[in-house]
PDB file of C-alpha atoms in Angstrom:
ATOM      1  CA  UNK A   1     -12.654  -8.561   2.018  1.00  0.00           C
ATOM      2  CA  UNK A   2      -9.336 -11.106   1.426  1.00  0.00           C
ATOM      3  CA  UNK A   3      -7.151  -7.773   3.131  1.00  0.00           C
ATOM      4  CA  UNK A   4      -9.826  -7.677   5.765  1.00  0.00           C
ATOM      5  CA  UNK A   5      -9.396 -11.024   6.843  1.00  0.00           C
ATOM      6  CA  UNK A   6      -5.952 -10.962   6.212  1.00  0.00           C
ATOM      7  CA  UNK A   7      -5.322  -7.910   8.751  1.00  0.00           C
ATOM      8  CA  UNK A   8      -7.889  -9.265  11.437  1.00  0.00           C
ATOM      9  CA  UNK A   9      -6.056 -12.747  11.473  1.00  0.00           C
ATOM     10  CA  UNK A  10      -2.637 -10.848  12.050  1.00  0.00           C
ATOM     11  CA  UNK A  11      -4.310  -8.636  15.021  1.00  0.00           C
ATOM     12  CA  UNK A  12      -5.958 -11.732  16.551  1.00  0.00           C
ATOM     13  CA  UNK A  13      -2.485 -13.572  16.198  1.00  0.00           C
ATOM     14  CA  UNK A  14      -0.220 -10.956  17.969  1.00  0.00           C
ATOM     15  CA  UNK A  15      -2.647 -10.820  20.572  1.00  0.00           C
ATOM     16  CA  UNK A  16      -2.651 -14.588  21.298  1.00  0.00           C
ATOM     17  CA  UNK A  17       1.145 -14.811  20.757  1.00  0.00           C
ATOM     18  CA  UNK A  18       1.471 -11.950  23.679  1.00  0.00           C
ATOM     19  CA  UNK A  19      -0.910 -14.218  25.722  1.00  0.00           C
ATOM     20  CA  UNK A  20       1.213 -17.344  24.876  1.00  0.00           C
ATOM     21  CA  UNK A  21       4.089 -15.937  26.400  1.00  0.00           C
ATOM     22  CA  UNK A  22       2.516 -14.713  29.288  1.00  0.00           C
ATOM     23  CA  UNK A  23       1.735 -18.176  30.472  1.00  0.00           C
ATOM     24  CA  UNK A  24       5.696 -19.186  31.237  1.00  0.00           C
ATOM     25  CA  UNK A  25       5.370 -16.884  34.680  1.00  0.00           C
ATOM     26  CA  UNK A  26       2.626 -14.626  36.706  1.00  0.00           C
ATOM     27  CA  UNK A  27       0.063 -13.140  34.644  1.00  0.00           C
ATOM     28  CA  UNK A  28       0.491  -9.493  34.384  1.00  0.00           C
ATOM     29  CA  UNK A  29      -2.802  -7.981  33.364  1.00  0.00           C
ATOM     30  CA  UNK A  30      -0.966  -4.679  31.994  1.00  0.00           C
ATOM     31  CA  UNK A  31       1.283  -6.416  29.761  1.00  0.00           C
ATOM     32  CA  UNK A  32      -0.856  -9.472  28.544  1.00  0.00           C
ATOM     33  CA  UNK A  33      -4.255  -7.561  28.362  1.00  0.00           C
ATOM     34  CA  UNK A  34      -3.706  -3.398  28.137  1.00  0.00           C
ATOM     35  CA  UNK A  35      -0.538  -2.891  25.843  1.00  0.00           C
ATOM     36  CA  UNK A  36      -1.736  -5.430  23.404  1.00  0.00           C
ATOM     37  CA  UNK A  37      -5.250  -3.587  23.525  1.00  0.00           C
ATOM     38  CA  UNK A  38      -2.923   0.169  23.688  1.00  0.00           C
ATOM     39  CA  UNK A  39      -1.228  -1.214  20.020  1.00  0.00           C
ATOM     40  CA  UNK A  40      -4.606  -2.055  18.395  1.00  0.00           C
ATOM     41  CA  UNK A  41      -5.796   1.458  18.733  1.00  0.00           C
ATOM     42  CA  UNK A  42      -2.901   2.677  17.506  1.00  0.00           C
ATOM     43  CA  UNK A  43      -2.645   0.886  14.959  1.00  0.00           C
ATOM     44  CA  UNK A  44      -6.295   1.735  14.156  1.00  0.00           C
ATOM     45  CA  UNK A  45      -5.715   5.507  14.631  1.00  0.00           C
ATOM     46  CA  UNK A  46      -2.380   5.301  12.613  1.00  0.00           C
ATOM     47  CA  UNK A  47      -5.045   3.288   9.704  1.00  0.00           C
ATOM     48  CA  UNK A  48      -7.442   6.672  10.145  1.00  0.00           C
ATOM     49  CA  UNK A  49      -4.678   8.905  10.198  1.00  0.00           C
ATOM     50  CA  UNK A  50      -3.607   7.436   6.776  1.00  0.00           C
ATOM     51  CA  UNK A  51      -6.833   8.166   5.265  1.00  0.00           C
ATOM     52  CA  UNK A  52      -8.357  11.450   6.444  1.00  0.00           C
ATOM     53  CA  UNK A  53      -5.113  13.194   7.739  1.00  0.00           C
ATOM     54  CA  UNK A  54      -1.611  12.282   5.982  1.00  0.00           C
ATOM     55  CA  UNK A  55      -2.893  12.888   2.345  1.00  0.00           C
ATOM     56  CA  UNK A  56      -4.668  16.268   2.836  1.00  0.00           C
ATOM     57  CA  UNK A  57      -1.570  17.275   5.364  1.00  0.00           C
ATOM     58  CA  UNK A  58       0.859  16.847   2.363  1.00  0.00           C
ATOM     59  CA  UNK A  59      -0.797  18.048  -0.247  1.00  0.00           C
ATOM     60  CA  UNK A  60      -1.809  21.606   1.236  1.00  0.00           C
ATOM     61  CA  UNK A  61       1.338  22.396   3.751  1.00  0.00           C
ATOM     62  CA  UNK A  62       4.091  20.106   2.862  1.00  0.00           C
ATOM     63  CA  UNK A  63       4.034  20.229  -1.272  1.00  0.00           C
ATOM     64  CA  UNK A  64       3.547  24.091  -1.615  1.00  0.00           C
ATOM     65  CA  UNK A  65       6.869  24.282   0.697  1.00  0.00           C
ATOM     66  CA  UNK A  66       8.933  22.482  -1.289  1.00  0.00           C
ATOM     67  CA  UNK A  67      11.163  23.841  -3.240  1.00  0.00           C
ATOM     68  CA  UNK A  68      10.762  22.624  -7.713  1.00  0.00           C
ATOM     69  CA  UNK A  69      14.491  21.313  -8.729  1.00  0.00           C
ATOM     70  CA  UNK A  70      15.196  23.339 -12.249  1.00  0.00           C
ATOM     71  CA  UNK A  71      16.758  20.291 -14.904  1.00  0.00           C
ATOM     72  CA  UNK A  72      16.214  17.401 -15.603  1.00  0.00           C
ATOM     73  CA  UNK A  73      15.734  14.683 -12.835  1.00  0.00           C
ATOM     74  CA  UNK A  74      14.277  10.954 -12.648  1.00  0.00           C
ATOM     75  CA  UNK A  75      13.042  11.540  -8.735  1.00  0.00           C
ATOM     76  CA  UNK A  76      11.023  14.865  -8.402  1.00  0.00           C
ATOM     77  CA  UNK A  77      11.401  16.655  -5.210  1.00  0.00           C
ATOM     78  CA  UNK A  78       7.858  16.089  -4.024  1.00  0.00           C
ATOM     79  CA  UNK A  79       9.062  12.387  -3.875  1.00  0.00           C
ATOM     80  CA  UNK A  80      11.512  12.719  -2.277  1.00  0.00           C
ATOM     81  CA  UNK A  81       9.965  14.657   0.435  1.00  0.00           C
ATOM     82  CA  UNK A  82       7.409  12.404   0.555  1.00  0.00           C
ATOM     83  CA  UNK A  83       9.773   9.529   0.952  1.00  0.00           C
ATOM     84  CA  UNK A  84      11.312  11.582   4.131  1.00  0.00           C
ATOM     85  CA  UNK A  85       7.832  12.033   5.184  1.00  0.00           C
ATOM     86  CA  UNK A  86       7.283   8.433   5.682  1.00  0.00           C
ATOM     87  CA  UNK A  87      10.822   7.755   7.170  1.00  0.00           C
ATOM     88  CA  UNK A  88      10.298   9.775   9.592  1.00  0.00           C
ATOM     89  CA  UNK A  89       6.303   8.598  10.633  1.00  0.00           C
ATOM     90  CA  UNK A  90       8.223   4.882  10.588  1.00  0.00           C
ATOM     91  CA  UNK A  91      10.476   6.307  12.999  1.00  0.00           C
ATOM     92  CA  UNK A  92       7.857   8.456  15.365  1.00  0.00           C
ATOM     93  CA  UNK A  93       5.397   5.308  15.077  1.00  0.00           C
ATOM     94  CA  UNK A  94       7.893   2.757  16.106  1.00  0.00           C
ATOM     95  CA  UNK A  95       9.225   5.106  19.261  1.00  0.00           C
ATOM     96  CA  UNK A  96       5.683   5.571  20.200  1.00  0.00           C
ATOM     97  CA  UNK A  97       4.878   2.080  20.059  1.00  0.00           C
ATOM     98  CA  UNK A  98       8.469   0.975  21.792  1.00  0.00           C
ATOM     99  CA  UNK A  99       7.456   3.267  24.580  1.00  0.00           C
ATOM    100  CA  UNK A 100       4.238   2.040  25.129  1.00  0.00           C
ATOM    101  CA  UNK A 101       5.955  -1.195  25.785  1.00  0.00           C
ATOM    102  CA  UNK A 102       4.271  -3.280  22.818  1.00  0.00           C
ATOM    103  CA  UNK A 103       5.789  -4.219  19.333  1.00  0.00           C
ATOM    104  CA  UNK A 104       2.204  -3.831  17.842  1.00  0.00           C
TER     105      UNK A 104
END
């Protein structure tokens, strides 16, 4: 429930913070109201996606494909393709969300 709260507070914050700003000029409905609104959906679909989708993805197409290092190594090569897995969602999540004009 503490996470909960936590997580709503931040949304609620970065919404009013985008609304602050908006008041030293015109108010632009699109980028007060809409991207803001855009983020929060994709944040919550990227929160789904995390769940139901990412786990089952790379456990029945990405693991089988990669390939089992022969010796003896401290990283395994499932983490490391795991840790290029979430590179490069950081980097396709923060494009997407740069090009939808928001920082959310």
């Amino acid at each position: 429930a503490i996470i909960t709260a936590a997580f709503v507070d931040d949304i609620l914050s970065l919404v009013l913070f985008n609304v602050l700003f908006s008041l030293t000029g015109d108010f632009d409905f699109m980028k007060v109201v809409t991207y803001p609104v855009i983020g929060i959906l994709f944040m919550l679909i990227a929160m789904v996606a995390a769940v139901r989708f990412w786990p089952m993805f790379i456990k029945n197409h990405v693991y089988p494909r990669v390939p089992v290092k022969q010796g003896d190594f401290k990283v395994s090569a499932e983490d490391e393709a795991l840790f290029f897995i979430m590179f490069a969602v950081l980097v396709a999540y923060s494009t997407a969300t740069h090009f939808l004009g928001t920082h959310l």
